[in-house]
Amino acid sequence: MTAHTRWIGSLALLILIVLLFVQFVDVNAALAAIRQADWRLGTAASLAFLLGLTAYAQRWRMLLINRAAFLPVFNAANAGHALNILAPLRAGEAARIALLGKSAQLPLGEITASVVMYSSTVVGTLLVRLPPSMKSIAVLLTRSLGSTTVMLCVQR
């Protein structure tokens, strides 16, 4: 795929998002809410969000034993997060594995293992922090559905 093709695809996606936004969102109410927002809190929340994304990418990079540069890991992680929001079944996990494999020239098996390890540590941490009544439910879900599904069930 050439850079020109990617640019056209990105522009088409942006136009689609704007059209859907105008179709499904009350624009006047959205503008009124934006006018009433406290920009200091919005700025602080945005900075905290960026710090969280940076920490996430750095943790993933550490699981890869720093064999990939930070920027490709950061970009792949954020693309995966975006796809997880838009698509079902955690499709972003597969996308970030593929993206990082292509940009960092690492074996897909190694990247996949780091994603599985990260998900397992998240689920393990949640199991430690859950009250006893929830632990049995999470363990049953782990056995029947897999660790990523448990993470989704417990976090919501």
PDB file of C-alpha atoms in Angstrom:
ATOM      1  CA  MET A   1       0.000   0.000   0.000  1.00  0.00           C
ATOM      2  CA  THR A   2       1.472   3.330  -1.027  1.00  0.00           C
ATOM      3  CA  ALA A   3       1.524   6.463   1.083  1.00  0.00           C
ATOM      4  CA  HIS A   4      -0.929   8.078  -1.333  1.00  0.00           C
ATOM      5  CA  THR A   5      -3.406   5.199  -0.894  1.00  0.00           C
ATOM      6  CA  ARG A   6      -3.138   5.387   2.896  1.00  0.00           C
ATOM      7  CA  TRP A   7      -3.683   9.141   2.776  1.00  0.00           C
ATOM      8  CA  ILE A   8      -6.834   8.705   0.644  1.00  0.00           C
ATOM      9  CA  GLY A   9      -8.102   5.971   2.987  1.00  0.00           C
ATOM     10  CA  SER A  10      -7.501   8.145   6.044  1.00  0.00           C
ATOM     11  CA  LEU A  11      -9.282  11.078   4.429  1.00  0.00           C
ATOM     12  CA  ALA A  12     -12.254   8.872   3.488  1.00  0.00           C
ATOM     13  CA  LEU A  13     -12.455   7.556   7.049  1.00  0.00           C
ATOM     14  CA  LEU A  14     -12.336  11.090   8.449  1.00  0.00           C
ATOM     15  CA  ILE A  15     -15.148  12.196   6.130  1.00  0.00           C
ATOM     16  CA  LEU A  16     -17.217   9.161   7.148  1.00  0.00           C
ATOM     17  CA  ILE A  17     -16.706   9.938  10.840  1.00  0.00           C
ATOM     18  CA  VAL A  18     -17.737  13.578  10.350  1.00  0.00           C
ATOM     19  CA  LEU A  19     -20.837  12.529   8.406  1.00  0.00           C
ATOM     20  CA  LEU A  20     -21.817  10.011  11.091  1.00  0.00           C
ATOM     21  CA  PHE A  21     -21.187  12.588  13.812  1.00  0.00           C
ATOM     22  CA  VAL A  22     -23.470  15.133  12.135  1.00  0.00           C
ATOM     23  CA  GLN A  23     -26.107  12.443  11.521  1.00  0.00           C
ATOM     24  CA  PHE A  24     -26.251  10.962  15.028  1.00  0.00           C
ATOM     25  CA  VAL A  25     -25.159  13.777  17.362  1.00  0.00           C
ATOM     26  CA  ASP A  26     -27.082  16.897  18.313  1.00  0.00           C
ATOM     27  CA  VAL A  27     -24.421  19.351  17.185  1.00  0.00           C
ATOM     28  CA  ASN A  28     -25.933  22.326  19.053  1.00  0.00           C
ATOM     29  CA  ALA A  29     -26.008  20.368  22.335  1.00  0.00           C
ATOM     30  CA  ALA A  30     -22.436  19.191  21.761  1.00  0.00           C
ATOM     31  CA  LEU A  31     -21.261  22.761  21.120  1.00  0.00           C
ATOM     32  CA  ALA A  32     -23.100  23.986  24.238  1.00  0.00           C
ATOM     33  CA  ALA A  33     -21.393  21.288  26.322  1.00  0.00           C
ATOM     34  CA  ILE A  34     -18.001  22.241  24.897  1.00  0.00           C
ATOM     35  CA  ARG A  35     -18.619  25.910  25.710  1.00  0.00           C
ATOM     36  CA  GLN A  36     -19.474  25.020  29.319  1.00  0.00           C
ATOM     37  CA  ALA A  37     -16.474  22.720  29.786  1.00  0.00           C
ATOM     38  CA  ASP A  38     -13.645  23.682  32.100  1.00  0.00           C
ATOM     39  CA  TRP A  39     -10.641  23.732  29.781  1.00  0.00           C
ATOM     40  CA  ARG A  40      -8.209  23.274  32.671  1.00  0.00           C
ATOM     41  CA  LEU A  41      -9.809  19.954  33.568  1.00  0.00           C
ATOM     42  CA  GLY A  42      -9.924  18.940  29.919  1.00  0.00           C
ATOM     43  CA  THR A  43      -6.229  19.727  29.533  1.00  0.00           C
ATOM     44  CA  ALA A  44      -5.349  17.822  32.710  1.00  0.00           C
ATOM     45  CA  ALA A  45      -7.435  14.827  31.590  1.00  0.00           C
ATOM     46  CA  SER A  46      -5.794  14.858  28.153  1.00  0.00           C
ATOM     47  CA  LEU A  47      -2.315  14.939  29.685  1.00  0.00           C
ATOM     48  CA  ALA A  48      -3.209  12.090  32.046  1.00  0.00           C
ATOM     49  CA  PHE A  49      -4.559  10.112  29.087  1.00  0.00           C
ATOM     50  CA  LEU A  50      -1.359  10.662  27.086  1.00  0.00           C
ATOM     51  CA  LEU A  51       0.748   9.656  30.074  1.00  0.00           C
ATOM     52  CA  GLY A  52      -1.311   6.473  30.405  1.00  0.00           C
ATOM     53  CA  LEU A  53      -0.852   5.646  26.722  1.00  0.00           C
ATOM     54  CA  THR A  54       2.873   6.310  27.058  1.00  0.00           C
ATOM     55  CA  ALA A  55       3.128   4.061  30.119  1.00  0.00           C
ATOM     56  CA  TYR A  56       1.176   1.322  28.327  1.00  0.00           C
ATOM     57  CA  ALA A  57       3.502   1.455  25.323  1.00  0.00           C
ATOM     58  CA  GLN A  58       6.579   1.478  27.557  1.00  0.00           C
ATOM     59  CA  ARG A  59       5.335  -1.579  29.502  1.00  0.00           C
ATOM     60  CA  TRP A  60       4.748  -3.417  26.226  1.00  0.00           C
ATOM     61  CA  ARG A  61       8.187  -2.366  25.016  1.00  0.00           C
ATOM     62  CA  MET A  62       9.728  -3.736  28.222  1.00  0.00           C
ATOM     63  CA  LEU A  63       8.002  -7.084  27.603  1.00  0.00           C
ATOM     64  CA  LEU A  64       9.709  -7.064  24.205  1.00  0.00           C
ATOM     65  CA  ILE A  65      13.020  -6.532  26.056  1.00  0.00           C
ATOM     66  CA  ASN A  66      13.407  -3.115  24.388  1.00  0.00           C
ATOM     67  CA  ARG A  67      14.003  -4.747  21.007  1.00  0.00           C
ATOM     68  CA  ALA A  68      11.650  -2.269  19.345  1.00  0.00           C
ATOM     69  CA  ALA A  69      11.932   1.505  19.316  1.00  0.00           C
ATOM     70  CA  PHE A  70       9.400   3.416  21.405  1.00  0.00           C
ATOM     71  CA  LEU A  71       7.573   5.211  18.574  1.00  0.00           C
ATOM     72  CA  PRO A  72       6.588   2.082  16.573  1.00  0.00           C
ATOM     73  CA  VAL A  73       5.386   0.435  19.807  1.00  0.00           C
ATOM     74  CA  PHE A  74       3.436   3.566  20.785  1.00  0.00           C
ATOM     75  CA  ASN A  75       1.822   3.828  17.332  1.00  0.00           C
ATOM     76  CA  ALA A  76       0.910   0.137  17.184  1.00  0.00           C
ATOM     77  CA  ALA A  77      -0.530   0.201  20.707  1.00  0.00           C
ATOM     78  CA  ASN A  78      -2.679   3.241  19.947  1.00  0.00           C
ATOM     79  CA  ALA A  79      -3.906   1.806  16.655  1.00  0.00           C
ATOM     80  CA  GLY A  80      -4.851  -1.355  18.542  1.00  0.00           C
ATOM     81  CA  HIS A  81      -6.729   0.652  21.177  1.00  0.00           C
ATOM     82  CA  ALA A  82      -8.630   2.537  18.465  1.00  0.00           C
ATOM     83  CA  LEU A  83      -9.592  -0.677  16.706  1.00  0.00           C
ATOM     84  CA  ASN A  84     -10.685  -2.269  19.988  1.00  0.00           C
ATOM     85  CA  ILE A  85     -13.106   0.625  20.417  1.00  0.00           C
ATOM     86  CA  LEU A  86     -14.491   0.289  16.884  1.00  0.00           C
ATOM     87  CA  ALA A  87     -14.486  -3.478  16.299  1.00  0.00           C
ATOM     88  CA  PRO A  88     -15.737  -6.426  18.359  1.00  0.00           C
ATOM     89  CA  LEU A  89     -13.750  -9.310  19.850  1.00  0.00           C
ATOM     90  CA  ARG A  90     -10.615  -7.313  20.656  1.00  0.00           C
ATOM     91  CA  ALA A  91      -9.577  -7.128  16.994  1.00  0.00           C
ATOM     92  CA  GLY A  92      -7.111  -4.415  17.937  1.00  0.00           C
ATOM     93  CA  GLU A  93      -4.850  -6.969  19.605  1.00  0.00           C
ATOM     94  CA  ALA A  94      -4.269  -8.740  16.290  1.00  0.00           C
ATOM     95  CA  ALA A  95      -3.840  -5.416  14.512  1.00  0.00           C
ATOM     96  CA  ARG A  96      -1.196  -4.145  16.890  1.00  0.00           C
ATOM     97  CA  ILE A  97       0.703  -7.426  16.611  1.00  0.00           C
ATOM     98  CA  ALA A  98       0.668  -7.149  12.817  1.00  0.00           C
ATOM     99  CA  LEU A  99       1.553  -3.438  12.834  1.00  0.00           C
ATOM    100  CA  LEU A 100       4.474  -3.856  15.174  1.00  0.00           C
ATOM    101  CA  GLY A 101       5.686  -6.930  13.309  1.00  0.00           C
ATOM    102  CA  LYS A 102       5.776  -4.906  10.124  1.00  0.00           C
ATOM    103  CA  SER A 103       7.300  -1.711  11.537  1.00  0.00           C
ATOM    104  CA  ALA A 104       9.793  -3.177  14.038  1.00  0.00           C
ATOM    105  CA  GLN A 105      10.865  -6.245  12.057  1.00  0.00           C
ATOM    106  CA  LEU A 106      10.245  -8.558  15.023  1.00  0.00           C
ATOM    107  CA  PRO A 107       8.916 -12.116  14.762  1.00  0.00           C
ATOM    108  CA  LEU A 108       5.132 -12.265  15.113  1.00  0.00           C
ATOM    109  CA  GLY A 109       5.430 -15.093  17.646  1.00  0.00           C
ATOM    110  CA  GLU A 110       7.538 -12.944  19.932  1.00  0.00           C
ATOM    111  CA  ILE A 111       5.120 -10.020  19.698  1.00  0.00           C
ATOM    112  CA  THR A 112       2.127 -12.300  20.255  1.00  0.00           C
ATOM    113  CA  ALA A 113       3.768 -13.797  23.327  1.00  0.00           C
ATOM    114  CA  SER A 114       4.294 -10.308  24.761  1.00  0.00           C
ATOM    115  CA  VAL A 115       0.601  -9.463  24.229  1.00  0.00           C
ATOM    116  CA  VAL A 116      -0.518 -12.710  25.860  1.00  0.00           C
ATOM    117  CA  MET A 117       1.875 -12.131  28.755  1.00  0.00           C
ATOM    118  CA  TYR A 118       0.616  -8.580  29.240  1.00  0.00           C
ATOM    119  CA  SER A 119      -3.043  -9.694  29.195  1.00  0.00           C
ATOM    120  CA  SER A 120      -2.248 -12.477  31.652  1.00  0.00           C
ATOM    121  CA  THR A 121      -0.595 -10.075  34.073  1.00  0.00           C
ATOM    122  CA  VAL A 122      -3.566  -7.723  33.858  1.00  0.00           C
ATOM    123  CA  VAL A 123      -5.974 -10.577  34.611  1.00  0.00           C
ATOM    124  CA  GLY A 124      -3.722 -11.838  37.411  1.00  0.00           C
ATOM    125  CA  THR A 125      -3.624  -8.386  38.956  1.00  0.00           C
ATOM    126  CA  LEU A 126      -7.394  -8.114  38.761  1.00  0.00           C
ATOM    127  CA  LEU A 127      -7.830 -11.517  40.372  1.00  0.00           C
ATOM    128  CA  VAL A 128      -5.603 -10.498  43.272  1.00  0.00           C
ATOM    129  CA  ARG A 129      -7.556  -7.279  43.786  1.00  0.00           C
ATOM    130  CA  LEU A 130     -11.064  -8.753  43.455  1.00  0.00           C
ATOM    131  CA  PRO A 131     -13.174  -9.564  46.481  1.00  0.00           C
ATOM    132  CA  PRO A 132     -13.425 -13.327  47.211  1.00  0.00           C
ATOM    133  CA  SER A 133     -16.971 -13.576  45.819  1.00  0.00           C
ATOM    134  CA  MET A 134     -15.822 -12.277  42.415  1.00  0.00           C
ATOM    135  CA  LYS A 135     -12.676 -14.439  42.197  1.00  0.00           C
ATOM    136  CA  SER A 136     -14.598 -17.665  41.653  1.00  0.00           C
ATOM    137  CA  ILE A 137     -16.587 -16.059  38.818  1.00  0.00           C
ATOM    138  CA  ALA A 138     -13.405 -14.738  37.183  1.00  0.00           C
ATOM    139  CA  VAL A 139     -11.656 -18.131  37.478  1.00  0.00           C
ATOM    140  CA  LEU A 140     -14.639 -19.889  35.874  1.00  0.00           C
ATOM    141  CA  LEU A 141     -14.673 -17.344  33.050  1.00  0.00           C
ATOM    142  CA  THR A 142     -10.918 -17.774  32.583  1.00  0.00           C
ATOM    143  CA  ARG A 143     -11.322 -21.508  32.120  1.00  0.00           C
ATOM    144  CA  SER A 144     -14.221 -21.221  29.689  1.00  0.00           C
ATOM    145  CA  LEU A 145     -13.576 -18.029  27.734  1.00  0.00           C
ATOM    146  CA  GLY A 146      -9.903 -17.081  27.954  1.00  0.00           C
ATOM    147  CA  SER A 147      -7.987 -14.380  29.759  1.00  0.00           C
ATOM    148  CA  THR A 148      -8.788 -11.460  27.439  1.00  0.00           C
ATOM    149  CA  THR A 149     -12.521 -12.064  27.837  1.00  0.00           C
ATOM    150  CA  VAL A 150     -12.159 -12.189  31.609  1.00  0.00           C
ATOM    151  CA  MET A 151     -10.351  -8.869  31.517  1.00  0.00           C
ATOM    152  CA  LEU A 152     -13.300  -7.347  29.668  1.00  0.00           C
ATOM    153  CA  CYS A 153     -15.884  -8.871  31.998  1.00  0.00           C
ATOM    154  CA  VAL A 154     -14.110  -7.786  35.170  1.00  0.00           C
ATOM    155  CA  GLN A 155     -13.261  -4.263  34.026  1.00  0.00           C
ATOM    156  CA  ARG A 156     -16.827  -3.363  33.086  1.00  0.00           C
TER     157      ARG A 156
END
